[in-house]
Tab-separated table of C-alpha atoms in Angstrom:
chain	number	residue	atom	x	y	z
A	1	UNK	CA	-56.552	22.778	-96.062
A	2	UNK	CA	-57.046	25.003	-99.009
A	3	UNK	CA	-56.666	28.100	-97.039
A	4	UNK	CA	-53.326	26.886	-95.727
A	5	UNK	CA	-52.276	25.866	-99.341
A	6	UNK	CA	-53.332	29.455	-100.514
A	7	UNK	CA	-51.287	31.173	-97.689
A	8	UNK	CA	-48.281	28.737	-98.449
A	9	UNK	CA	-48.547	29.836	-102.076
A	10	UNK	CA	-48.662	33.548	-101.219
A	11	UNK	CA	-45.714	33.188	-98.627
A	12	UNK	CA	-43.328	31.451	-101.114
A	13	UNK	CA	-44.163	34.117	-103.914
A	14	UNK	CA	-43.230	36.964	-101.384
A	15	UNK	CA	-40.165	34.825	-100.202
A	16	UNK	CA	-39.052	34.402	-103.819
A	17	UNK	CA	-39.937	37.977	-105.181
A	18	UNK	CA	-38.716	39.740	-102.001
A	19	UNK	CA	-38.141	43.425	-102.684
A	20	UNK	CA	-35.978	45.316	-105.007
A	21	UNK	CA	-35.357	42.371	-107.184
A	22	UNK	CA	-33.896	40.351	-104.378
A	23	UNK	CA	-35.376	37.316	-102.676
A	24	UNK	CA	-36.111	37.453	-99.027
A	25	UNK	CA	-32.982	35.086	-98.486
A	26	UNK	CA	-30.715	37.207	-100.274
A	27	UNK	CA	-31.924	40.265	-98.445
A	28	UNK	CA	-31.109	38.102	-95.157
A	29	UNK	CA	-27.670	37.108	-96.481
A	30	UNK	CA	-27.036	40.957	-97.205
A	31	UNK	CA	-28.258	42.168	-93.553
A	32	UNK	CA	-26.309	39.183	-91.786
A	33	UNK	CA	-22.872	40.138	-93.727
A	34	UNK	CA	-23.425	43.696	-93.014
A	35	UNK	CA	-23.988	42.923	-89.273
A	36	UNK	CA	-21.064	40.628	-89.168
A	37	UNK	CA	-18.867	43.356	-90.875
A	38	UNK	CA	-19.714	45.799	-88.374
A	39	UNK	CA	-19.079	43.243	-85.525
A	40	UNK	CA	-15.585	42.460	-86.861
A	41	UNK	CA	-14.926	46.059	-87.469
A	42	UNK	CA	-15.386	46.855	-83.733
A	43	UNK	CA	-13.298	43.837	-82.991
A	44	UNK	CA	-10.454	44.874	-85.366
A	45	UNK	CA	-10.605	48.610	-83.798
A	46	UNK	CA	-10.334	47.403	-80.202
A	47	UNK	CA	-7.676	44.842	-80.728
A	48	UNK	CA	-5.678	45.025	-84.007
A	49	UNK	CA	-5.670	48.879	-84.270
A	50	UNK	CA	-5.186	49.284	-80.557
A	51	UNK	CA	-1.960	47.073	-80.781
A	52	UNK	CA	-0.585	48.744	-83.863
A	53	UNK	CA	-1.008	52.047	-81.856
A	54	UNK	CA	1.016	50.976	-79.005
A	55	UNK	CA	3.722	49.761	-81.234
A	56	UNK	CA	3.666	52.998	-83.160
A	57	UNK	CA	3.885	55.103	-80.034
A	58	UNK	CA	7.136	53.291	-78.967
A	59	UNK	CA	9.029	54.539	-82.067
A	60	UNK	CA	9.313	58.217	-80.594
A	61	UNK	CA	8.744	59.577	-84.036
A	62	UNK	CA	5.966	62.242	-84.171
A	63	UNK	CA	5.315	62.003	-87.747
A	64	UNK	CA	4.327	58.413	-87.803
A	65	UNK	CA	2.067	58.855	-84.749
A	66	UNK	CA	0.054	61.446	-86.613
A	67	UNK	CA	0.028	59.481	-89.803
A	68	UNK	CA	-1.385	56.427	-87.875
A	69	UNK	CA	-3.865	58.707	-86.217
A	70	UNK	CA	-5.111	59.966	-89.345
A	71	UNK	CA	-5.110	56.595	-91.241
A	72	UNK	CA	-6.652	54.593	-88.470
A	73	UNK	CA	-10.474	55.679	-89.502
A	74	UNK	CA	-10.299	54.389	-93.158
A	75	UNK	CA	-8.459	51.209	-91.953
A	76	UNK	CA	-11.184	50.324	-89.831
A	77	UNK	CA	-13.226	50.145	-93.079
A	78	UNK	CA	-11.193	46.841	-94.250
A	79	UNK	CA	-13.373	44.529	-92.439
A	80	UNK	CA	-16.504	45.561	-93.944
A	81	UNK	CA	-14.837	45.386	-97.343
A	82	UNK	CA	-13.511	42.040	-96.760
A	83	UNK	CA	-16.654	40.656	-95.410
A	84	UNK	CA	-18.567	41.682	-98.749
A	85	UNK	CA	-15.939	40.376	-100.875
A	86	UNK	CA	-16.303	37.077	-99.123
A	87	UNK	CA	-20.064	37.297	-99.521
A	88	UNK	CA	-19.718	37.758	-103.175
A	89	UNK	CA	-17.593	34.646	-103.681
A	90	UNK	CA	-19.898	32.463	-101.597
A	91	UNK	CA	-23.379	33.400	-103.312
A	92	UNK	CA	-24.587	32.404	-106.823
A	93	UNK	CA	-22.764	34.386	-109.402
A	94	UNK	CA	-25.739	34.647	-111.743
A	95	UNK	CA	-28.232	36.191	-108.860
A	96	UNK	CA	-28.949	39.902	-108.854
A	97	UNK	CA	-27.512	39.799	-105.176
A	98	UNK	CA	-24.218	39.350	-106.728
A	99	UNK	CA	-24.335	42.604	-109.013
A	100	UNK	CA	-25.337	44.629	-105.996
A	101	UNK	CA	-22.602	43.216	-103.808
A	102	UNK	CA	-20.204	43.847	-106.587
A	103	UNK	CA	-21.264	47.490	-106.649
A	104	UNK	CA	-21.269	47.616	-103.045
A	105	UNK	CA	-17.594	46.320	-102.998
A	106	UNK	CA	-16.276	48.743	-105.739
A	107	UNK	CA	-17.979	51.482	-103.852
A	108	UNK	CA	-15.956	50.386	-100.439
A	109	UNK	CA	-12.920	50.223	-102.304
A	110	UNK	CA	-13.327	53.544	-103.921
A	111	UNK	CA	-14.282	55.136	-100.566
A	112	UNK	CA	-11.374	53.562	-98.853
A	113	UNK	CA	-8.720	54.677	-101.329
A	114	UNK	CA	-9.970	58.401	-101.383
A	115	UNK	CA	-10.475	58.388	-97.663
A	116	UNK	CA	-6.768	57.228	-97.341
A	117	UNK	CA	-5.519	60.102	-99.644
A	118	UNK	CA	-7.629	62.546	-97.802
A	119	UNK	CA	-6.291	61.370	-94.217
A	120	UNK	CA	-2.753	61.092	-95.385
A	121	UNK	CA	-2.809	65.018	-96.179
A	122	UNK	CA	-3.244	65.906	-92.475
A	123	UNK	CA	0.254	64.747	-91.184
A	124	UNK	CA	1.674	65.888	-94.578
A	125	UNK	CA	0.718	69.446	-93.880
A	126	UNK	CA	3.766	69.501	-91.573
A	127	UNK	CA	5.924	68.724	-94.371
A	128	UNK	CA	4.549	71.609	-96.417
A	129	UNK	CA	5.864	74.016	-93.511
A	130	UNK	CA	9.030	74.664	-95.660
A	131	UNK	CA	6.570	76.077	-98.199
A	132	UNK	CA	5.689	78.901	-95.801
A	133	UNK	CA	9.044	80.427	-96.146
A	134	UNK	CA	8.407	80.717	-99.942
A	135	UNK	CA	4.755	81.196	-99.959
A	136	UNK	CA	2.842	82.231	-96.688
A	137	UNK	CA	1.191	80.156	-93.930
A	138	UNK	CA	-2.369	81.246	-95.028
A	139	UNK	CA	-1.647	80.206	-98.792
A	140	UNK	CA	-0.222	76.744	-97.411
A	141	UNK	CA	-3.539	76.327	-95.609
A	142	UNK	CA	-5.694	77.180	-98.543
A	143	UNK	CA	-3.659	74.677	-100.722
A	144	UNK	CA	-4.214	71.832	-98.284
A	145	UNK	CA	-7.891	72.628	-97.892
A	146	UNK	CA	-8.316	72.813	-101.628
A	147	UNK	CA	-6.430	69.514	-101.985
A	148	UNK	CA	-8.629	67.899	-99.388
A	149	UNK	CA	-11.871	69.286	-101.347
A	150	UNK	CA	-10.589	68.041	-104.606
A	151	UNK	CA	-10.078	64.570	-103.310
A	152	UNK	CA	-13.462	64.602	-101.608
A	153	UNK	CA	-14.891	65.688	-105.165
A	154	UNK	CA	-13.160	62.882	-107.111
A	155	UNK	CA	-14.105	60.452	-104.774
A	156	UNK	CA	-17.818	61.215	-104.943
A	157	UNK	CA	-17.470	61.318	-108.744
A	158	UNK	CA	-15.970	57.737	-108.682
A	159	UNK	CA	-18.847	56.405	-106.606
A	160	UNK	CA	-21.340	57.912	-108.532
A	161	UNK	CA	-19.783	56.197	-111.657
A	162	UNK	CA	-19.690	52.893	-110.113
A	163	UNK	CA	-23.337	52.981	-109.568
A	164	UNK	CA	-23.895	54.012	-113.275
A	165	UNK	CA	-24.537	57.688	-112.856
A	166	UNK	CA	-22.694	59.694	-115.363
A	167	UNK	CA	-21.188	62.936	-113.810
A	168	UNK	CA	-20.721	64.823	-117.012
A	169	UNK	CA	-24.375	65.593	-117.832
A	170	UNK	CA	-24.734	66.506	-113.850
A	171	UNK	CA	-21.860	68.955	-114.322
A	172	UNK	CA	-23.279	70.487	-117.159
A	173	UNK	CA	-26.473	71.119	-115.700
A	174	UNK	CA	-24.696	72.723	-112.719
A	175	UNK	CA	-22.955	74.978	-115.224
A	176	UNK	CA	-26.407	76.386	-116.172
A	177	UNK	CA	-27.454	76.575	-112.324
A	178	UNK	CA	-24.046	78.159	-111.514
A	179	UNK	CA	-24.462	80.989	-113.853
A	180	UNK	CA	-27.859	81.852	-112.392
A	181	UNK	CA	-26.386	81.423	-108.819
A	182	UNK	CA	-23.491	83.634	-109.760
A	183	UNK	CA	-25.769	86.472	-110.825
A	184	UNK	CA	-27.277	86.413	-107.056
A	185	UNK	CA	-23.717	85.692	-105.269
A	186	UNK	CA	-21.614	88.600	-106.558
A	187	UNK	CA	-20.580	89.348	-103.073
A	188	UNK	CA	-19.413	85.752	-102.582
A	189	UNK	CA	-17.090	86.018	-105.532
A	190	UNK	CA	-15.982	89.355	-104.449
A	191	UNK	CA	-15.082	88.173	-101.275
A	192	UNK	CA	-13.212	85.143	-102.770
A	193	UNK	CA	-11.105	87.030	-104.978
A	194	UNK	CA	-10.248	89.414	-102.143
A	195	UNK	CA	-9.183	86.685	-99.938
A	196	UNK	CA	-6.908	85.366	-102.702
A	197	UNK	CA	-5.349	88.952	-103.163
A	198	UNK	CA	-4.770	89.237	-99.423
A	199	UNK	CA	-2.858	85.866	-99.485
A	200	UNK	CA	-0.716	86.562	-102.698
A	201	UNK	CA	0.148	89.954	-101.920
A	202	UNK	CA	0.929	89.130	-98.136
A	203	UNK	CA	-0.744	92.109	-96.614
A	204	UNK	CA	-1.321	90.254	-93.582
A	205	UNK	CA	-1.003	86.779	-92.225
A	206	UNK	CA	-2.668	84.662	-89.380
A	207	UNK	CA	-1.219	85.747	-85.812
A	208	UNK	CA	-0.274	89.350	-86.968
A	209	UNK	CA	-1.824	92.433	-85.441
A	210	UNK	CA	-3.740	94.735	-87.749
A	211	UNK	CA	-5.867	97.840	-87.748
A	212	UNK	CA	-8.717	98.166	-90.243
A	213	UNK	CA	-9.875	101.891	-90.064
A	214	UNK	CA	-13.372	102.204	-88.641
A	215	UNK	CA	-13.937	98.469	-88.440
A	216	UNK	CA	-11.772	96.687	-86.045
A	217	UNK	CA	-8.211	96.262	-84.628
A	218	UNK	CA	-6.799	92.959	-83.220
A	219	UNK	CA	-4.910	89.741	-84.050
A	220	UNK	CA	-5.855	87.826	-87.261
A	221	UNK	CA	-6.902	84.341	-86.264
A	222	UNK	CA	-8.411	83.139	-89.630
A	223	UNK	CA	-8.546	83.998	-93.394
A	224	UNK	CA	-11.355	82.112	-95.055
A	225	UNK	CA	-12.745	82.070	-98.469
A	226	UNK	CA	-15.355	84.565	-97.703
A	227	UNK	CA	-14.291	86.496	-94.341
A	228	UNK	CA	-11.513	87.150	-92.272
A	229	UNK	CA	-11.758	86.539	-88.174
A	230	UNK	CA	-9.961	89.206	-86.049
A	231	UNK	CA	-9.787	88.842	-82.199
A	232	UNK	CA	-9.807	92.104	-81.009
A	233	UNK	CA	-7.889	93.126	-77.888
A	234	UNK	CA	-11.049	92.937	-75.680
A	235	UNK	CA	-11.046	89.302	-76.637
A	236	UNK	CA	-14.188	89.572	-78.925
A	237	UNK	CA	-14.149	87.954	-82.268
A	238	UNK	CA	-15.166	90.140	-85.102
A	239	UNK	CA	-15.745	88.612	-88.862
A	240	UNK	CA	-15.090	90.996	-91.783
A	241	UNK	CA	-16.021	90.296	-95.423
A	242	UNK	CA	-12.740	90.228	-97.510
A	243	UNK	CA	-13.632	92.679	-99.598
A	244	UNK	CA	-13.354	95.262	-96.846
A	245	UNK	CA	-9.492	94.755	-97.161
A	246	UNK	CA	-9.492	95.650	-100.750
A	247	UNK	CA	-11.104	98.842	-100.071
A	248	UNK	CA	-9.276	99.900	-96.875
A	249	UNK	CA	-5.952	100.966	-96.005
A	250	UNK	CA	-4.567	98.296	-93.484
A	251	UNK	CA	-2.066	99.089	-90.905
A	252	UNK	CA	-0.096	95.978	-90.040
A	253	UNK	CA	1.533	96.659	-86.792
A	254	UNK	CA	3.157	93.084	-86.597
A	255	UNK	CA	5.616	93.906	-89.585
A	256	UNK	CA	6.942	97.182	-88.287
A	257	UNK	CA	10.731	96.901	-86.963
A	258	UNK	CA	10.622	98.873	-83.929
A	259	UNK	CA	8.270	100.720	-81.747
A	260	UNK	CA	8.823	104.628	-81.537
A	261	UNK	CA	8.666	106.935	-78.609
A	262	UNK	CA	7.421	110.467	-79.376
A	263	UNK	CA	7.220	112.597	-76.096
A	264	UNK	CA	6.756	116.296	-75.373
A	265	UNK	CA	8.266	117.022	-71.687
A	266	UNK	CA	7.105	120.329	-70.541
A	267	UNK	CA	9.297	122.273	-68.052
A	268	UNK	CA	8.743	125.428	-66.318
A	269	UNK	CA	9.555	128.762	-67.651
A	270	UNK	CA	11.924	129.532	-64.773
A	271	UNK	CA	14.208	126.648	-65.951
A	272	UNK	CA	17.586	128.164	-67.047
A	273	UNK	CA	19.565	127.481	-70.322
A	274	UNK	CA	22.334	125.757	-68.649
A	275	UNK	CA	19.728	123.412	-66.720
A	276	UNK	CA	17.978	122.936	-70.146
A	277	UNK	CA	21.167	121.852	-71.818
A	278	UNK	CA	22.484	119.513	-69.108
A	279	UNK	CA	18.951	117.669	-69.218
A	280	UNK	CA	18.928	117.293	-73.050
A	281	UNK	CA	22.449	116.186	-73.196
A	282	UNK	CA	21.955	113.645	-70.350
A	283	UNK	CA	18.955	112.133	-72.295
A	284	UNK	CA	20.720	111.823	-75.545
A	285	UNK	CA	23.562	110.127	-73.712
A	286	UNK	CA	21.241	107.741	-72.224
A	287	UNK	CA	19.625	106.831	-75.333
A	288	UNK	CA	22.816	106.687	-77.438
A	289	UNK	CA	24.509	104.142	-74.947
A	290	UNK	CA	21.433	102.097	-73.849
A	291	UNK	CA	21.129	98.964	-76.239
A	292	UNK	CA	17.309	99.155	-75.887
A	293	UNK	CA	17.144	101.978	-78.248
A	294	UNK	CA	18.059	102.196	-82.020
A	295	UNK	CA	20.243	105.082	-83.085
A	296	UNK	CA	21.661	105.310	-86.656
A	297	UNK	CA	21.140	107.068	-89.828
A	298	UNK	CA	17.933	105.344	-90.594
A	299	UNK	CA	16.462	105.854	-87.141
A	300	UNK	CA	17.542	108.913	-85.705
A	301	UNK	CA	17.181	110.125	-82.085
A	302	UNK	CA	16.135	113.775	-81.064
A	303	UNK	CA	16.284	115.420	-77.817
A	304	UNK	CA	15.575	119.079	-78.703
A	305	UNK	CA	13.866	122.256	-77.315
A	306	UNK	CA	10.874	122.119	-79.280
A	307	UNK	CA	8.687	125.093	-78.646
A	308	UNK	CA	7.619	127.750	-75.920
A	309	UNK	CA	4.175	126.722	-75.289
A	310	UNK	CA	1.553	128.612	-73.211
A	311	UNK	CA	2.687	127.352	-69.906
A	312	UNK	CA	5.799	125.418	-70.554
A	313	UNK	CA	9.041	124.962	-72.449
A	314	UNK	CA	8.574	121.926	-74.565
A	315	UNK	CA	11.302	119.313	-75.051
A	316	UNK	CA	11.000	116.762	-77.983
A	317	UNK	CA	12.049	113.201	-77.271
A	318	UNK	CA	12.014	111.194	-80.530
A	319	UNK	CA	13.504	107.754	-80.446
A	320	UNK	CA	12.914	104.059	-81.523
A	321	UNK	CA	13.056	101.080	-79.238
A	322	UNK	CA	14.971	98.060	-80.297
A	323	UNK	CA	11.997	95.907	-79.926
A	324	UNK	CA	8.472	95.263	-81.515
A	325	UNK	CA	7.172	93.333	-78.616
A	326	UNK	CA	4.483	95.171	-76.496
A	327	UNK	CA	5.553	94.008	-73.054
A	328	UNK	CA	9.292	94.615	-73.657
A	329	UNK	CA	8.336	98.000	-75.023
A	330	UNK	CA	6.515	99.000	-72.078
A	331	UNK	CA	9.435	97.948	-69.986
A	332	UNK	CA	11.799	100.067	-71.820
A	333	UNK	CA	9.325	103.099	-72.049
A	334	UNK	CA	8.961	102.924	-68.236
A	335	UNK	CA	12.927	103.013	-68.060
A	336	UNK	CA	13.091	106.199	-70.024
A	337	UNK	CA	10.273	107.807	-67.987
A	338	UNK	CA	11.974	107.049	-64.751
A	339	UNK	CA	15.455	108.365	-66.139
A	340	UNK	CA	13.850	111.613	-67.255
A	341	UNK	CA	11.988	112.001	-63.886
A	342	UNK	CA	15.396	111.600	-62.227
A	343	UNK	CA	17.101	114.019	-64.484
A	344	UNK	CA	14.328	116.718	-63.955
A	345	UNK	CA	15.201	116.450	-60.167
A	346	UNK	CA	18.853	115.975	-60.642
A	347	UNK	CA	19.252	119.380	-62.501
A	348	UNK	CA	16.888	121.291	-60.467
A	349	UNK	CA	14.173	121.468	-63.000
A	350	UNK	CA	10.233	121.126	-62.486
A	351	UNK	CA	7.486	119.695	-64.687
A	352	UNK	CA	5.228	122.457	-66.000
A	353	UNK	CA	1.568	122.134	-65.842
A	354	UNK	CA	-1.302	124.328	-67.424
A	355	UNK	CA	-1.669	127.511	-65.353
A	356	UNK	CA	-3.227	130.937	-65.586
A	357	UNK	CA	-2.075	134.289	-64.033
A	358	UNK	CA	-4.607	136.871	-63.225
A	359	UNK	CA	-3.835	140.615	-62.884
A	360	UNK	CA	-6.038	142.941	-61.083
A	361	UNK	CA	-5.924	146.381	-61.800
A	362	UNK	CA	-6.292	149.210	-59.090
A	363	UNK	CA	-8.345	152.074	-59.917
């Protein structure tokens, strides 16, 4: 009997003392509340949220669909919040569990509020598209991303202060640590500053075709804080540090107005002056009247006898097409090539090719 009595005393001591200042009963209540909250959360996610989604989809408005999809994850947190608030009202207000649950409730509310703010930025990015006309697409993306990081940072600070952790001394300590890190992260800051200059100077934007001498040529897919991604024409992806662009002369092919044609057409030396004049006049008339070519004071067209080469009479054809699109440019260039071939045959001319004459002296 004494053995059982001693065991009972030990058992009650453990039951009453529990762990972390909580009795086993309070820990059980906390675990049951947590499991009940997750169970109700799943029910809300399957039934209530699903029904609201069907109602929203019937409106035909894309904006509210995107807003609901973004806000659905934080809304599923509400059952957890409500269960813990209810648990805090039912237990003894003087117990240590009440203080813990109160902090948990404040933590959940803080996370819920800042999560809503973070998620609401996703559909609102479409409203920022008007700013792309004033700023640039890349800068708008950076601003949106910075706002998201700022909300996350403020949320973490608010949660830490709920549990009595003062963020001021932590930031001061990080400041000293940051000085040490900065000395070893000069390239990181150099890339960051270069990235900001790329965006503010609008040297190129996402989706544009650029050429970086001795580095890459292709379409810009992403401009990050540290590097820029370029999809090359062979579909390979290359990542270049941002500082490369500040030290290089970048060719932005997407910002040119038109594409140029600069050809040398070699004709045989047996071509007559009359034949050459008729050929050049025909090409000039074609380029001047066809809407696929630009002919004005800023973008002139030249079809002239350029020089007498070793094996040919060279005719210069210099003109600008009315497009910057690669596929359209190829079609226009092909049409001009066929016109040249047709006129060479029409006026009895022949294309020249490299040739050598050998003279043998007789003794």
